[in-house]
XYZ file of C-alpha atoms in Angstrom:
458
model
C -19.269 -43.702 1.658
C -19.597 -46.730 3.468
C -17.727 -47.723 6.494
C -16.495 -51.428 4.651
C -14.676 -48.957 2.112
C -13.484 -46.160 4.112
C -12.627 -47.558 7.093
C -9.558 -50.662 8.354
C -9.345 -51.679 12.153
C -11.926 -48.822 12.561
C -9.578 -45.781 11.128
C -10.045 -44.049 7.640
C -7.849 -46.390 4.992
C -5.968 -43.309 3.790
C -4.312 -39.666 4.931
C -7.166 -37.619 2.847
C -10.268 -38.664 1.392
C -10.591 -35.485 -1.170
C -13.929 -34.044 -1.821
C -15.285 -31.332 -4.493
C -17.787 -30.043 -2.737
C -19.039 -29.374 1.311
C -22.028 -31.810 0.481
C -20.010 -34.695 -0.427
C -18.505 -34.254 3.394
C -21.790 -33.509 5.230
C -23.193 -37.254 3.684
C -19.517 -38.575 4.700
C -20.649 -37.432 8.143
C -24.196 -39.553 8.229
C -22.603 -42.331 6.659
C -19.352 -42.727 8.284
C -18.684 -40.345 10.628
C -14.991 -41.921 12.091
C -13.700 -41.100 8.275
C -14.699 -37.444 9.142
C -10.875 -36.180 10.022
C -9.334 -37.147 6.895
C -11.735 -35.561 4.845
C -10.281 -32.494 2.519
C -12.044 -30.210 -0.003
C -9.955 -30.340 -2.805
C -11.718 -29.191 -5.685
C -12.582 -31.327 -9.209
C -8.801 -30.958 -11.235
C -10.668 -33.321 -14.398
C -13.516 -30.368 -14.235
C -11.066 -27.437 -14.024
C -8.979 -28.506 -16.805
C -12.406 -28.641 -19.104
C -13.359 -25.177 -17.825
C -10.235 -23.623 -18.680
C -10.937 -24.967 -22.515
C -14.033 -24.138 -23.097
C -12.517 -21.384 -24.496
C -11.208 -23.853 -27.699
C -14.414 -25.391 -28.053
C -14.702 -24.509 -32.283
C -10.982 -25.916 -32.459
C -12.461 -29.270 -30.550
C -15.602 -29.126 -33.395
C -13.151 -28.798 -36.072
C -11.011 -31.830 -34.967
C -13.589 -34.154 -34.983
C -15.057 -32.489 -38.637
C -18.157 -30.881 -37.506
C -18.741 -28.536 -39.758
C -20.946 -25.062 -39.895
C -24.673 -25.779 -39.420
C -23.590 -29.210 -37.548
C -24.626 -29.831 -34.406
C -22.633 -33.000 -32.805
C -24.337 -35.943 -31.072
C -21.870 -37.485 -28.221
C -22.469 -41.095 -26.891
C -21.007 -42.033 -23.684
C -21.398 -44.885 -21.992
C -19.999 -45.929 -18.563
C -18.740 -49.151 -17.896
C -21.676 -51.548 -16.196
C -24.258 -54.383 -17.403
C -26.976 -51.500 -16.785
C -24.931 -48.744 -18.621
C -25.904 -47.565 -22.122
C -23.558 -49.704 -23.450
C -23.875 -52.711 -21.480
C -25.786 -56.055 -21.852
C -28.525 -56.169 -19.225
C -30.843 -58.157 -21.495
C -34.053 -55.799 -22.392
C -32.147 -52.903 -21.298
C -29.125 -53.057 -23.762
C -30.087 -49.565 -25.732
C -26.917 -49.191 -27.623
C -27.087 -52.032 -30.290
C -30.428 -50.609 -31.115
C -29.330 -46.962 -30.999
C -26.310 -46.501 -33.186
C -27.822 -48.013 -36.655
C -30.709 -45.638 -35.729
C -28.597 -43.062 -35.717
C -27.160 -42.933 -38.866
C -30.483 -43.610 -40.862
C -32.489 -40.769 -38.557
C -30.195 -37.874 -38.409
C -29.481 -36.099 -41.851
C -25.578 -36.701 -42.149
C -25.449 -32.887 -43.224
C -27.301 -31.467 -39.867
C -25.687 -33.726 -37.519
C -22.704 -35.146 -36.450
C -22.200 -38.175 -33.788
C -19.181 -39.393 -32.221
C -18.739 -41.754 -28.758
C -16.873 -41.832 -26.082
C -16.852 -45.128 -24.402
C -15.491 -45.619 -20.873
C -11.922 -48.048 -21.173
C -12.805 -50.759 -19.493
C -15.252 -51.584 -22.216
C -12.808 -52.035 -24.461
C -10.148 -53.750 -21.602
C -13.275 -56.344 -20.809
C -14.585 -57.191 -24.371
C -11.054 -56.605 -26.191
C -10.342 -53.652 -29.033
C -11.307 -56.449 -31.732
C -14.702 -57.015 -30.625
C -15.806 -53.161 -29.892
C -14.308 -51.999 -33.857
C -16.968 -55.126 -34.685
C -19.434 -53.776 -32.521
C -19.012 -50.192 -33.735
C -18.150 -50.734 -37.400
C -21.697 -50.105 -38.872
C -21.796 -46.804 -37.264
C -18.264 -45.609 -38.248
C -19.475 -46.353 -42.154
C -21.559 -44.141 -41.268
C -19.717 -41.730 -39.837
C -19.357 -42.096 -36.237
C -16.450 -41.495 -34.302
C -14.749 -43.243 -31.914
C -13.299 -40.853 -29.003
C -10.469 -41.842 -27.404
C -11.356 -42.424 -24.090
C -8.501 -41.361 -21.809
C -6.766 -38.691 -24.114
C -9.904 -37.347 -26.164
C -13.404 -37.551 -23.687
C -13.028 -34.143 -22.127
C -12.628 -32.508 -25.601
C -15.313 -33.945 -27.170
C -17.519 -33.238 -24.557
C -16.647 -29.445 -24.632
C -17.835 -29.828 -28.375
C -20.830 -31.624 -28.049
C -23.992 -29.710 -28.666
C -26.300 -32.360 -27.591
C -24.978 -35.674 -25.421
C -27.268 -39.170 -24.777
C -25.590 -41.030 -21.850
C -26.588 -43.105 -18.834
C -25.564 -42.531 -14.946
C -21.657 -42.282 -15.443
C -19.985 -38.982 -14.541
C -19.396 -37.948 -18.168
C -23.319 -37.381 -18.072
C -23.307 -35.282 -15.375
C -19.946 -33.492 -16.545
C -21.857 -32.464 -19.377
C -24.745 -31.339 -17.601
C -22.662 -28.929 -15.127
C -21.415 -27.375 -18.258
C -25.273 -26.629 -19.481
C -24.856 -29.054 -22.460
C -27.951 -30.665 -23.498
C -28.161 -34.533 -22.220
C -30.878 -37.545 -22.715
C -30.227 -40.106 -20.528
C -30.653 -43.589 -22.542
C -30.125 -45.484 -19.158
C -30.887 -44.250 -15.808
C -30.081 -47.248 -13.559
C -29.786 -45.617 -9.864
C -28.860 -48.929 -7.731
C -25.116 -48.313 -7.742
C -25.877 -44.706 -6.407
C -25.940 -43.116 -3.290
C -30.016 -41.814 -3.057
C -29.190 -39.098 -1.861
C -26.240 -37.334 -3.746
C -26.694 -34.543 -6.664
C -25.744 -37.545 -9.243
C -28.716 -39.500 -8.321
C -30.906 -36.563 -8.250
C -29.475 -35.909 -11.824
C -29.994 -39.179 -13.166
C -33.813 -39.147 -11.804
C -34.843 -35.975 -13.200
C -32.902 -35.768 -16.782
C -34.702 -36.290 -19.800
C -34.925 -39.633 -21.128
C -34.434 -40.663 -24.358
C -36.625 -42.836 -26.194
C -34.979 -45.775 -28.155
C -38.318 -46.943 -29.608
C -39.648 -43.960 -31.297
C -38.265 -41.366 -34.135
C -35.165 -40.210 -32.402
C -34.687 -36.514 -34.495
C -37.730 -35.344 -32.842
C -36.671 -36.177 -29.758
C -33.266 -34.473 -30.520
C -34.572 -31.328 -32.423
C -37.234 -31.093 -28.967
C -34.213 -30.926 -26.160
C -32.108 -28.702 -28.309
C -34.985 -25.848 -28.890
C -36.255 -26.284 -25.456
C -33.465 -26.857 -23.132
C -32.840 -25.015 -19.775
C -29.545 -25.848 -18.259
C -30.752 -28.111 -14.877
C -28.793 -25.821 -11.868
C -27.626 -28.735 -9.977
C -25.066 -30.265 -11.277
C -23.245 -26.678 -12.416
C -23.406 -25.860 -8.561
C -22.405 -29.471 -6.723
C -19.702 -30.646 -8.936
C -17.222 -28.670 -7.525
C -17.324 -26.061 -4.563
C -14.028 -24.360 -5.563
C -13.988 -24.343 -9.752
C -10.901 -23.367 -11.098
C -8.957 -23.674 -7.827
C -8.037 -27.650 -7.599
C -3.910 -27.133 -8.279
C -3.935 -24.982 -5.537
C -5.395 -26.898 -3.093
C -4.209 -30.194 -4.136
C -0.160 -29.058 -4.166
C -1.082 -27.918 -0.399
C -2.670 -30.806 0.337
C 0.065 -32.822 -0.725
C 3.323 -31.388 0.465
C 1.494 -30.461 3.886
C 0.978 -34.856 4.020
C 4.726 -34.847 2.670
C 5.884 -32.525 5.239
C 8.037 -29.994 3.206
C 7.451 -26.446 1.959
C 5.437 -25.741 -1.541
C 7.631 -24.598 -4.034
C 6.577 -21.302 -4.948
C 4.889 -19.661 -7.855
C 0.875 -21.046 -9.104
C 0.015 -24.928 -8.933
C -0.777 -24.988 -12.087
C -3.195 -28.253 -14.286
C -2.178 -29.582 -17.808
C -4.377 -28.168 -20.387
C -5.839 -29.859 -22.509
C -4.271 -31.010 -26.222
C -5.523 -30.551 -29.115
C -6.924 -33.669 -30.684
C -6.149 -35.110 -33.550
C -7.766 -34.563 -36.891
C -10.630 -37.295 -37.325
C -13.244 -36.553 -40.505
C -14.368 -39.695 -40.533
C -15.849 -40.022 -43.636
C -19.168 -41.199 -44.400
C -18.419 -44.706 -46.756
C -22.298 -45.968 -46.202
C -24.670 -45.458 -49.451
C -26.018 -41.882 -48.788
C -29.745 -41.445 -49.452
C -29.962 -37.990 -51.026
C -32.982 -35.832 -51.456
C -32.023 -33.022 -53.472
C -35.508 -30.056 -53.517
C -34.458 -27.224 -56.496
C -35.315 -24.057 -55.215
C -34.178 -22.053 -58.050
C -31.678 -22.276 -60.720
C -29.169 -21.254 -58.227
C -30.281 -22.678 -54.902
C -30.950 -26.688 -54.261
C -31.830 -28.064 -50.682
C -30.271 -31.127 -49.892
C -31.334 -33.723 -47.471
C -28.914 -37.102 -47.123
C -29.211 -40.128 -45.005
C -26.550 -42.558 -44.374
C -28.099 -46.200 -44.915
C -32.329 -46.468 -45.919
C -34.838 -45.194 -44.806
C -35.532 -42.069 -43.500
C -35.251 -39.278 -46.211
C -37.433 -41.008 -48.575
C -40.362 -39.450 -47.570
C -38.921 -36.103 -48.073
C -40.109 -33.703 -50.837
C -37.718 -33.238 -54.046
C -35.953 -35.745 -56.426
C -33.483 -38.631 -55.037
C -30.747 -40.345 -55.756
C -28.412 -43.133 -54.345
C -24.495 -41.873 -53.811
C -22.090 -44.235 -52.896
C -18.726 -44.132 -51.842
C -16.545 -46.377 -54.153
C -14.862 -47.890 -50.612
C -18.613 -49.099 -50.080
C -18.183 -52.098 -47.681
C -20.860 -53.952 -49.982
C -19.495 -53.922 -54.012
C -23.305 -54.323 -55.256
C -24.355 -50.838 -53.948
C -22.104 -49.081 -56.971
C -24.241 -51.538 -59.716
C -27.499 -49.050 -58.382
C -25.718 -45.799 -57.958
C -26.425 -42.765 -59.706
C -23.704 -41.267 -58.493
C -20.006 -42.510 -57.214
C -17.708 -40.577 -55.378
C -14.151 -40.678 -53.616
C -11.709 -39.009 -51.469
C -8.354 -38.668 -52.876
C -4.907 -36.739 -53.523
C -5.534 -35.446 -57.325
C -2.088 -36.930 -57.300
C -1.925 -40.464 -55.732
C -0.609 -42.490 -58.932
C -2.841 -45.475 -58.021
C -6.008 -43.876 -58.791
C -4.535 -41.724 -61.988
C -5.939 -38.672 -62.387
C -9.054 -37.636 -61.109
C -10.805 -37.499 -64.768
C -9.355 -40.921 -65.456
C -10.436 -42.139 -62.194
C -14.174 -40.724 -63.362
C -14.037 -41.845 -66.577
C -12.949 -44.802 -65.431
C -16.092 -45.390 -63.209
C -18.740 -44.198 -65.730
C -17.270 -46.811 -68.199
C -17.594 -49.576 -64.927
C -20.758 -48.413 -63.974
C -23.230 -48.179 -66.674
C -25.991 -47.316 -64.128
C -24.059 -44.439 -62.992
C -25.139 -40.934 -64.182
C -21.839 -39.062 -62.106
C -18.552 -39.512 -60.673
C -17.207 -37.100 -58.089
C -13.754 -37.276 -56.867
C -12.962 -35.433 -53.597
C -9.577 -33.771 -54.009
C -9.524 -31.554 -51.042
C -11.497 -30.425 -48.065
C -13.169 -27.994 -50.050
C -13.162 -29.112 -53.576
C -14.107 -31.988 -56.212
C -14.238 -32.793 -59.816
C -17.561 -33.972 -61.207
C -17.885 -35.696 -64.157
C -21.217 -36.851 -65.984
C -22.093 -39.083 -68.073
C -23.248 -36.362 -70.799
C -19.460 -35.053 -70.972
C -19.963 -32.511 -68.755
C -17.118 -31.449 -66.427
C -16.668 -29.342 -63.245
C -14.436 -28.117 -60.686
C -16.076 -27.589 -57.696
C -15.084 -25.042 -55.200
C -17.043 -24.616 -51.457
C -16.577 -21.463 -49.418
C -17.348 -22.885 -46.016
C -16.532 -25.991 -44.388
C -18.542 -29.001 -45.730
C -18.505 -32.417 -47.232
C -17.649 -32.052 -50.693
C -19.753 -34.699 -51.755
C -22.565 -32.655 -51.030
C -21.875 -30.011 -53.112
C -21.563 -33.028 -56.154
C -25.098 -33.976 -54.611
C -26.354 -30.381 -55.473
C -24.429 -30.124 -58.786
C -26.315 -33.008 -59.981
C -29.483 -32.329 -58.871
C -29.154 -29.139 -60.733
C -27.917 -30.292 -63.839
C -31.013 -32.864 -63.877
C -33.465 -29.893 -63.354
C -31.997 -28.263 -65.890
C -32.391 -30.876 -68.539
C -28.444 -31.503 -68.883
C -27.594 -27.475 -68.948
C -24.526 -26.809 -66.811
C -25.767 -25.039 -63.287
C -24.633 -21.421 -63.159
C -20.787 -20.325 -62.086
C -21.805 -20.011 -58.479
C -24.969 -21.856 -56.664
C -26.342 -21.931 -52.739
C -26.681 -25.653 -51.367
C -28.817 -25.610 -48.051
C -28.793 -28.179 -45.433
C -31.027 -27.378 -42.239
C -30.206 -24.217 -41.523
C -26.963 -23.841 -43.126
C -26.510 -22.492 -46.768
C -23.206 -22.913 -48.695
C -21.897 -21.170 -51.761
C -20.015 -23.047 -53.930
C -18.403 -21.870 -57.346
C -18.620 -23.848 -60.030
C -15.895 -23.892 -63.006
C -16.910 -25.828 -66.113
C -13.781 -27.931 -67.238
C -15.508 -29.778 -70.326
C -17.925 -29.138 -72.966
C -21.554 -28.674 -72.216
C -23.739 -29.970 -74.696
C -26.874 -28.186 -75.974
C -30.561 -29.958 -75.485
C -30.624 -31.595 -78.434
C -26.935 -33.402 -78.121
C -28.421 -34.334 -74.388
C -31.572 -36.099 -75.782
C -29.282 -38.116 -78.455
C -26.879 -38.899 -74.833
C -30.194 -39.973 -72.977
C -30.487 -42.449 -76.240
C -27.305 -43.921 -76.467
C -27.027 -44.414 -72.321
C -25.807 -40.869 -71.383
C -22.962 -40.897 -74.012
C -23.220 -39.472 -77.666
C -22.060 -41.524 -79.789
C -18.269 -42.068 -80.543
C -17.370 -39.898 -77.771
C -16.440 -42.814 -75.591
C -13.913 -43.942 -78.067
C -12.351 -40.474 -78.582
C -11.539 -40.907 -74.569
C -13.953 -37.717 -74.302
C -14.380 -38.409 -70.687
C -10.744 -38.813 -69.379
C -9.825 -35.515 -71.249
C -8.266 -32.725 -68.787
């Protein structure tokens, strides 16, 4: 709003300076009041388009692999030394925040993805933010794009920690929960609805235990009313004044029929699969029903009740990790001839990996084969969206509390406050208590079997 911007040999610098909202004009008046006649209301055509798809929100979830029970985390970060993601010494919260993230927040229960502002990745080059990020992405983070991919994500987001940049307040006008990890206000006009935003938001943290903070805002948030009322004055409405606007400066007639704003596309498909070690607390509730807890990285579901175990993707970014897993697991077509098929892949493994108790190999987004060290062979089968690893998780967790006996045909995994059903369909022989105490002898295999090729049998 000042005059140094607005203003050349004392008249305004352009035909219309546009404006959302009647507030937006009335500090234009106090602060530069010879600008006044080329101000316009034009209404907020970035915040229309994200109203109109609201309405696609679970298709947004889906696209980025949230699944049921999920509830997804959204970074943003604008583009400053004092922004979340910038490098203003003490105040640099990102570095610190993102391997915090995938330790703290059970990869079942939550989801996190970022959407960082382009000229991050324009100043500091795409090489150095995939270094920057690449911890976090093992662990399952994903990277939004940031021009075609930001508004989408933010319609999905259950829960976003940002700084002062407009995505922040975006996300507050549409009620979505937000913790402000930096809160800088010098580059802000004191007295505009942004600023007021950024001072009374809730901050987050970045020194203590971030999932309390999280599971707090979510159970106790009220959408704040400002930002929903002064981000735009006419919602829905921009095309219309805009095209005006624009062929009234042109000096020719609108065309008729509505002015109508691209919608938004559909992103693309991005899982992002977890290849970190998983940390995985697995409580048996029943002979049917385990509870499962898992943590990308160490740490924080240790002190959880229930037995654990260390799963680890085979694409592990450190080799040594699948010397102390109990159980290793892959995603793969059941027929990609590199890997052979998926009971030669496990068998393949278990003979490798002598520490390793199971092999799981994820052949679709609903479904893996497990394959223990006993013999023991299953096809399993979820009925809701969820990592099929996680079923393998609660298939061995059963088996374990069950001394080796094969879990029933159908069993209930929970996570949070999800629970999934998964069928179970025994491929292989089971062996009875007394075969599984001669296995537990021998290192989990009876003997001979591994020379009859017992394991790698369909």
């Amino acid at each position: 709003m000042a005059p140094q911007w607005l203003l050349a040999d004392g008249e305004p610098v352009a035909d219309a300076l546009v404006f959302s909202h009647p507030e937006q004009i009335d500090r234009l008046r106090a602060a530069c009041p010879q600008a006044l006649p080329a101000a316009v209301l034009g209404g907020d055509p970035c915040f229309d388009r994200i109203l109109a798809a609201r309405q696609y929100r679970e298709r947004y979830r889906r696209a980025l692999g949230v699944h049921p029970g999920q509830q997804l985390v959204l970074l943003n970060s604008t583009w400053n030394p004092a922004s979340l993601f910038g490098d203003d010494g003490a105040d640099d919260v990102l570095p610190l925040l993102l391997p915090r993230l995938a330790t703290e927040l059970p990869v079942d229960e939550y989801r996190v993805a970022a959407v960082l502002h382009p000229n991050i990745g324009a100043g500091h080059g795409p090489g150095q933010l995939r270094l920057w990020l690449d911890g976090a992405r093992r662990a399952g983070l994903t990277a939004v794009d940031p021009l075609a991919g930001w508004r989408q994500a933010l319609i999905a987001a259950d829960l976003v920690i940002g700084d002062f940049g407009s995505v922040s307040y975006y996300a507050a006008a549409l009620g979505t929960p937000v913790l402000l990890g930096a809160a800088d206000l010098s580059g802000l006009g004191p007295t505009s609805p942004v600023a007021e935003f950024v001072r009374t938001a809730p901050r987050l943290d970045p020194y203590t235990a971030l999932l309390p903070q999280l599971e707090a805002l979510l159970a106790g948030h009220r959408p704040l009313p400002g930002p929903a009322a002064m981000t735009t004055a006419d919602p829905g409405r921009s095309g219309g004044l805009l095209r005006e606007l624009f062929y009234r400066l042109i000096g020719i007639p609108e065309p008729p029929g509505p002015a109508l704003l691209d919608p938004l596309p559909l992103p693309p498909y991005e899982a992002a699969p977890v290849t970190a070690p998983l940390h995985v607390v697995a409580a048996v509730e029943g002979p049917d029903s385990v509870r499962v807890v898992r943590h990308a990285g160490a740490g924080a579901g240790q002190d959880l009740a229930g037995s654990g175990h260390l799963a680890v993707h085979e694409d592990t970014l450190d080799p040594a990790m699948l010397d102390l897993a109990d159980f290793v697991w892959r995603h793969g077509d059941p027929a990609d001839p590199r890997l052979g098929p998926p009971a030669e892949w496990a068998a393949e493994v278990l003979e490798r990996r002598t520490g390793c108790s199971l092999a799981a190999y994820v052949t679709g987004p609903h479904t893996c084969l497990v394959v223990h060290r006993s013999g023991l062979r299953a096809e399993l089968t979820g009925s809701s969206r969820a990592d099929p690893a996680l079923y393998a998780s609660a298939f061995f967790a059963l088996l374990d509390a069950a001394r080796g006996a094969p879990p029933p045909g159908a069993f209930t995994v929970r996570t949070g406050e999800a629970a999934h059903r998964v069928a179970s369909r025994l491929l292989g022989p089971a062996l009875a208590a007394d075969q599984v105490e001669v296995a537990e002898v021998h290192g989990g295999v009876l003997p001979g079997e591994q020379d009859r090729g017992l394991l790698g049998q369909p």
